[in-house]
Short mmCIF file of N, CA and C and ligand atoms in Angstrom, two decimals:
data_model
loop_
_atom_site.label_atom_id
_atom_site.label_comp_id
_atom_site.label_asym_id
_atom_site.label_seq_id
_atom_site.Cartn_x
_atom_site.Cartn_y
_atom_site.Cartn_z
N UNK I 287 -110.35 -156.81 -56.35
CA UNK I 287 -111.24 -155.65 -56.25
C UNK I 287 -110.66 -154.61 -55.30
N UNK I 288 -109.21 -154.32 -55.77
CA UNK I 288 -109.04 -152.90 -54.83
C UNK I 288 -109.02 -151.52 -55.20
N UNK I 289 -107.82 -151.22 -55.81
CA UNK I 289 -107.42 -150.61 -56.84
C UNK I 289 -108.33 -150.51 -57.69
N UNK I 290 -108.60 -149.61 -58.28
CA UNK I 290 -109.02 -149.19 -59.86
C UNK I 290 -107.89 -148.00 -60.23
N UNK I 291 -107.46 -148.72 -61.66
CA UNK I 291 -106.60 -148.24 -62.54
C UNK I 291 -107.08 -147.60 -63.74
N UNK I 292 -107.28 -145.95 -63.70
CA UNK I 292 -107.65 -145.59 -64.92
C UNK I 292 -106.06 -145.23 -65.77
N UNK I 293 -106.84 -145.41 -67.41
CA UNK I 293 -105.26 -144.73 -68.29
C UNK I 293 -105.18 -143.19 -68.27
N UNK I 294 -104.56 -143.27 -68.76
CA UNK I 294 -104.07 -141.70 -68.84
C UNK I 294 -105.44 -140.70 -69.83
N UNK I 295 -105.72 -142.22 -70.85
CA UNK I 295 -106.97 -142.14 -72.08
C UNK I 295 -108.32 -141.11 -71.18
N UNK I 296 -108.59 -142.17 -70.15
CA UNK I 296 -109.48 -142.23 -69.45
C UNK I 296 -109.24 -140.76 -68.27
N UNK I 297 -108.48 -140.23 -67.38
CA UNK I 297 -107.55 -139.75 -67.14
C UNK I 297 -108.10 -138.10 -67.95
N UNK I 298 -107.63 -137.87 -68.80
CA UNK I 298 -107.65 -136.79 -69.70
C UNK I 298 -109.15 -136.58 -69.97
N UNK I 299 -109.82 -137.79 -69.98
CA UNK I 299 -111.26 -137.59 -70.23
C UNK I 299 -111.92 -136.64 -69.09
N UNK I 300 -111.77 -137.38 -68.24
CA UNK I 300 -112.24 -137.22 -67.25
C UNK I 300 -111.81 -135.42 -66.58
N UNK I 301 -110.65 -135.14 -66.74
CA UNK I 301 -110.14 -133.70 -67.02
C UNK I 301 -110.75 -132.68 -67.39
N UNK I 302 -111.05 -132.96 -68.61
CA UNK I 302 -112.08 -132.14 -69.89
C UNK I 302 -113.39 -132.17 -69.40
N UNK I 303 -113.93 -133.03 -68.68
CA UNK I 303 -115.23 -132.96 -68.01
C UNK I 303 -115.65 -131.93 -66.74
N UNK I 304 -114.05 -132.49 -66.24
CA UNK I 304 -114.21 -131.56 -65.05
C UNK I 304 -114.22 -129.94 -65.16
N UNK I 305 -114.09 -129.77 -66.41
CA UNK I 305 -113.94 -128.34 -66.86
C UNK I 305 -112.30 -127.47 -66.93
N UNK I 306 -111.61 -128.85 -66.96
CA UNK I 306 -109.96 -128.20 -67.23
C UNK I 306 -109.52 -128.40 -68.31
N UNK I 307 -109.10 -127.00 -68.71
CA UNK I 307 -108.74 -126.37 -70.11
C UNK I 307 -107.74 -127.43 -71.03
N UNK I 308 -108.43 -128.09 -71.45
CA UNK I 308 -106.93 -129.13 -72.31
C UNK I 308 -107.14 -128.28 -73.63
N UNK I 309 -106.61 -127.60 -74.31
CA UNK I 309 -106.61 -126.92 -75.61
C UNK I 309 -106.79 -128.12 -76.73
N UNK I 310 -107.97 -127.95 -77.53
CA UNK I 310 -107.54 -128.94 -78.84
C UNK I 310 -106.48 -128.07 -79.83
N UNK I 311 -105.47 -127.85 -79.35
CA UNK I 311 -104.83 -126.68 -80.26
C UNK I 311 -103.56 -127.81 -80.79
N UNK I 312 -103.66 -128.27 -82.16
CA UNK I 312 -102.57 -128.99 -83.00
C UNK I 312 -100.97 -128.47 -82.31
N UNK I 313 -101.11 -127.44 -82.36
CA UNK I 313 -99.81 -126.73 -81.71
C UNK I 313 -99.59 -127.07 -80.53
N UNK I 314 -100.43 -127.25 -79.69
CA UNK I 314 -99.68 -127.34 -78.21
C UNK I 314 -99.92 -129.10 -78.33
N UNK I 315 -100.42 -129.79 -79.25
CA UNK I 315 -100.56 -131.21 -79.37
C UNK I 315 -98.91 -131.33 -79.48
N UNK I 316 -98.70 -130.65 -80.14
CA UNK I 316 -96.77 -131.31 -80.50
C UNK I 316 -96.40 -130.34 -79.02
N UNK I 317 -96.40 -129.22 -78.90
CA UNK I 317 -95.49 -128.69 -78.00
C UNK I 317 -95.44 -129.41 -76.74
N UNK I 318 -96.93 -129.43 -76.32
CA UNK I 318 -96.77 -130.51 -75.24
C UNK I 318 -96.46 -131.69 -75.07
N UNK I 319 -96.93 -132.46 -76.18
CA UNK I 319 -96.80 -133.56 -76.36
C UNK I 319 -97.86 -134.78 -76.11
N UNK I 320 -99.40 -134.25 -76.61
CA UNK I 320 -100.35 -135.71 -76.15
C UNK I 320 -100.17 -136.64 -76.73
N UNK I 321 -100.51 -137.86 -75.69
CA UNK I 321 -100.38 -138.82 -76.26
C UNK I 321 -101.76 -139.69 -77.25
N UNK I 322 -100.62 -140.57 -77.91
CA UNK I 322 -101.09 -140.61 -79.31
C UNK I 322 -101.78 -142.51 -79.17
N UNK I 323 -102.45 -142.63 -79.09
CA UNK I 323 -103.13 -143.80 -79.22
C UNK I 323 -102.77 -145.29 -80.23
N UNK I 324 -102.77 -145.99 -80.51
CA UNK I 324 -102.77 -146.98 -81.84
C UNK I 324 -104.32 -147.48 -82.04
N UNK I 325 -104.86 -146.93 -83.16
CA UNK I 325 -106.38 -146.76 -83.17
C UNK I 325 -106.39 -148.04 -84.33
N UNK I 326 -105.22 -148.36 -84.80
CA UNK I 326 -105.59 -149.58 -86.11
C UNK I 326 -104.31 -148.95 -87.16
N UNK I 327 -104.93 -149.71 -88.68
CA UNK I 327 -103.94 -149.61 -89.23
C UNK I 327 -104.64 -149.23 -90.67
N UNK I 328 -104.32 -148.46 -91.24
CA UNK I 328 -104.77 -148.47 -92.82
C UNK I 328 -103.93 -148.14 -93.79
N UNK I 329 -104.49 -148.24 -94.94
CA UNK I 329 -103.78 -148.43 -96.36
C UNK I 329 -102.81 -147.27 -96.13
N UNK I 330 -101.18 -148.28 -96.61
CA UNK I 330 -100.71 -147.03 -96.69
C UNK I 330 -100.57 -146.13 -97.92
N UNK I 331 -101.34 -146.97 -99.11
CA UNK I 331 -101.51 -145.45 -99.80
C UNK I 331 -100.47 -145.11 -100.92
N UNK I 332 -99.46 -146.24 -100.71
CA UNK I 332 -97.83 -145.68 -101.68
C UNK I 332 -98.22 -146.24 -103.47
N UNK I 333 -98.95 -147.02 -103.70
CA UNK I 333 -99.62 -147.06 -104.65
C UNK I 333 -100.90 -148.04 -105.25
N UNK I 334 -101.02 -148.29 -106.30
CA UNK I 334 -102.27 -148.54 -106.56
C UNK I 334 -102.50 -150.35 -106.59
N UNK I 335 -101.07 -151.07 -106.42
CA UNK I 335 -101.36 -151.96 -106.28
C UNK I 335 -100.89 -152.82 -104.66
N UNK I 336 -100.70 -151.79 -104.06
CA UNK I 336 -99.89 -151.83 -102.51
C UNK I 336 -101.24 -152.58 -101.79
N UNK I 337 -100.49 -152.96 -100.95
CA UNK I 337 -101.57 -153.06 -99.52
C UNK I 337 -100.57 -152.95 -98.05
N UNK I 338 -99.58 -152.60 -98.61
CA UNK I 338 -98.85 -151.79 -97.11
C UNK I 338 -100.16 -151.48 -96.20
N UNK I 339 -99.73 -151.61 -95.68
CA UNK I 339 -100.57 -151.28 -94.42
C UNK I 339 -99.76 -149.99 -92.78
N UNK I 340 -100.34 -148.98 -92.17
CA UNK I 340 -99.39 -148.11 -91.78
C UNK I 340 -100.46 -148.22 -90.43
N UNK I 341 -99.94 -148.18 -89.23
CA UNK I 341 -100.03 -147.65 -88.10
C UNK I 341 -100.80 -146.03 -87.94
N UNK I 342 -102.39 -145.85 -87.62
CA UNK I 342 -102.82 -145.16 -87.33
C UNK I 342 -103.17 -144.71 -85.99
N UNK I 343 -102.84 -143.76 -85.56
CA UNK I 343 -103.11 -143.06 -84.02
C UNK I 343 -104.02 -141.91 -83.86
N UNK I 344 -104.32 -141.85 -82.95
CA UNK I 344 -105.43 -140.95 -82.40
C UNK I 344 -105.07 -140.41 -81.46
N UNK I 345 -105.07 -139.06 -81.39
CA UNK I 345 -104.29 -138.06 -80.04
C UNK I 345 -105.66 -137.96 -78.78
N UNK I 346 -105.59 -138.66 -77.74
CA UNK I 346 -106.43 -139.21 -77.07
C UNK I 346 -106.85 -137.63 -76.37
N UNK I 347 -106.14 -136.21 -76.66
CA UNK I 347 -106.65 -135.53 -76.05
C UNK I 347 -107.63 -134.90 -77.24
N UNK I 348 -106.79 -134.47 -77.77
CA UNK I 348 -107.53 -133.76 -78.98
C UNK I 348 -108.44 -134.18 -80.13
N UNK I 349 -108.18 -135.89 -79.90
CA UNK I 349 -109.23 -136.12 -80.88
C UNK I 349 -108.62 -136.54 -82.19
N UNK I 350 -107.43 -135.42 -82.93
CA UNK I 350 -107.00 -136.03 -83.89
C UNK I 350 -106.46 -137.32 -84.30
N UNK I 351 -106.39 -137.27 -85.57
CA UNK I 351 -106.14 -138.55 -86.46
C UNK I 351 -104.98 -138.36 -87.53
N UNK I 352 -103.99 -139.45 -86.64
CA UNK I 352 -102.48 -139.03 -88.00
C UNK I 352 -103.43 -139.59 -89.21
N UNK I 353 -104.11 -140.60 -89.25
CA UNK I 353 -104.53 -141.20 -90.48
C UNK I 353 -103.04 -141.99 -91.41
N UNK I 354 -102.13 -142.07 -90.21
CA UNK I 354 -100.92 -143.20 -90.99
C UNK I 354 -99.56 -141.75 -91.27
N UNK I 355 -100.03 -140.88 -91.53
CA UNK I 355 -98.91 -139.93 -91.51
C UNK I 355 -98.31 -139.87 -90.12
N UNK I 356 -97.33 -140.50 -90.00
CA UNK I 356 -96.34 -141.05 -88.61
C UNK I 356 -94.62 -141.36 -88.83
N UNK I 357 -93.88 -141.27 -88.29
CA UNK I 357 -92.40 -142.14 -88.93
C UNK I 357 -92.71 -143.28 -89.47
N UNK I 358 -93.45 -144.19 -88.21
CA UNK I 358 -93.51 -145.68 -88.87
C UNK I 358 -94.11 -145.76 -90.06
N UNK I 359 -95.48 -145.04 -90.39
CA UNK I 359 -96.24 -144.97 -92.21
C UNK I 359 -94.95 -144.72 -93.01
N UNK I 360 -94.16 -143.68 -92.74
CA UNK I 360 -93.46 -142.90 -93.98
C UNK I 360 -92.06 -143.88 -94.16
N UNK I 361 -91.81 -145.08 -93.50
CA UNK I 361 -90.73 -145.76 -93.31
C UNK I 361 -91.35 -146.78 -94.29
N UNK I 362 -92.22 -147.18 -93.94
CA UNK I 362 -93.54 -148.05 -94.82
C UNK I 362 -93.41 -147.75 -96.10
N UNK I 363 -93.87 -146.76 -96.24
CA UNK I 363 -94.06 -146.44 -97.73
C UNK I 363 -92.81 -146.23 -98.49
N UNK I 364 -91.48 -145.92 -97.71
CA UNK I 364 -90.66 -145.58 -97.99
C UNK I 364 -89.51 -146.91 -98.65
N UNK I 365 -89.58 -148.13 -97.80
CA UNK I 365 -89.67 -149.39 -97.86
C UNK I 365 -90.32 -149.92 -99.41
N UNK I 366 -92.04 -149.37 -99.58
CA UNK I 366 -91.90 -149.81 -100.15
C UNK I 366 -91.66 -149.44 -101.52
N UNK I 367 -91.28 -148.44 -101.43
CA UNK I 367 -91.45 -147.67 -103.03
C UNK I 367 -89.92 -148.51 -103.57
N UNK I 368 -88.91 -148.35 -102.45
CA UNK I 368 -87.96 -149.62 -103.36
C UNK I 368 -88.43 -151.12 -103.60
N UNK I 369 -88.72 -151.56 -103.49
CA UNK I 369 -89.89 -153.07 -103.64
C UNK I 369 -90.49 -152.69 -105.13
N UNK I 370 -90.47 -153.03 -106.07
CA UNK I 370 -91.71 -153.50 -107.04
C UNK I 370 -92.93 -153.91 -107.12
N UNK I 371 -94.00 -153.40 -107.24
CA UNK I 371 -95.30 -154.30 -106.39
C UNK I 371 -95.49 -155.41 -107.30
N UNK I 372 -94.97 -156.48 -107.23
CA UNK I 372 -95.40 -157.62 -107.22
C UNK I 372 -95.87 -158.08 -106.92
N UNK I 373 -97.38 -158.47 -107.33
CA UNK I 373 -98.29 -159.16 -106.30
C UNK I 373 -97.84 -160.05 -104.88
N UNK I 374 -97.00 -161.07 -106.17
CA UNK I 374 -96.52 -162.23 -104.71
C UNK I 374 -95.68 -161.55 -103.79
N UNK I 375 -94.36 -160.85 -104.50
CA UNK I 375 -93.26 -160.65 -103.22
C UNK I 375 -94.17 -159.47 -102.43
N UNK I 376 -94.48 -158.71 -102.18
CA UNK I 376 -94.85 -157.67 -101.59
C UNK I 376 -95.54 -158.33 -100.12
N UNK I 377 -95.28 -158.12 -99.47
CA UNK I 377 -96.06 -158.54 -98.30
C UNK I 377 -97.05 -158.11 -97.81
ZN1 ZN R 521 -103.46 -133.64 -79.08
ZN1 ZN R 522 -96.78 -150.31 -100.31
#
């Protein structure tokens, strides 16, 4: 019980409360660079018999949602479009 460790999550919250300007502006999300959360994972979507699955994040300032549009999703899907969806082999 000494220390208390907030994240950066927590951190930024707490920022925005205090009444300091964090822009939800997509643009300064990349220029600056917020950081991006791992909120879960969903379908990635490459086709109709897939169940790839892709790494979803959440930009802990702004709120947004890649919704799987990321390197790691597009490596995913990219992966699997050479693959055949075969029920069994497909992982
Ligand atoms: Zn952002
Ligand atoms: Zn797939």
């Amino acid at each position: 019980m000494s220390t208390v460790t907030i994240s950066e999550d927590e951190f930024l919250r707490l920022k925005e409360k205090a009444g300091e300007v964090i822009k939800r502006d997509p643009t300064q999300c990349l220029a600056i660079g917020h950081t991006w959360k791992f909120i879960g994972g969903a379908n990635a979507g490459c086709g109709e018999t897939c169940s790839c699955s892709v790494p979803v994040h959440e930009c802990i300032v702004c709120g947004d949602c890649d919704y799987g549009d990321n390197d790691e999703g597009n490596d995913t899907r990219q992966e699997c479009a050479l693959l055949d969806h075969n029920d069994e082999a497909h992982p």
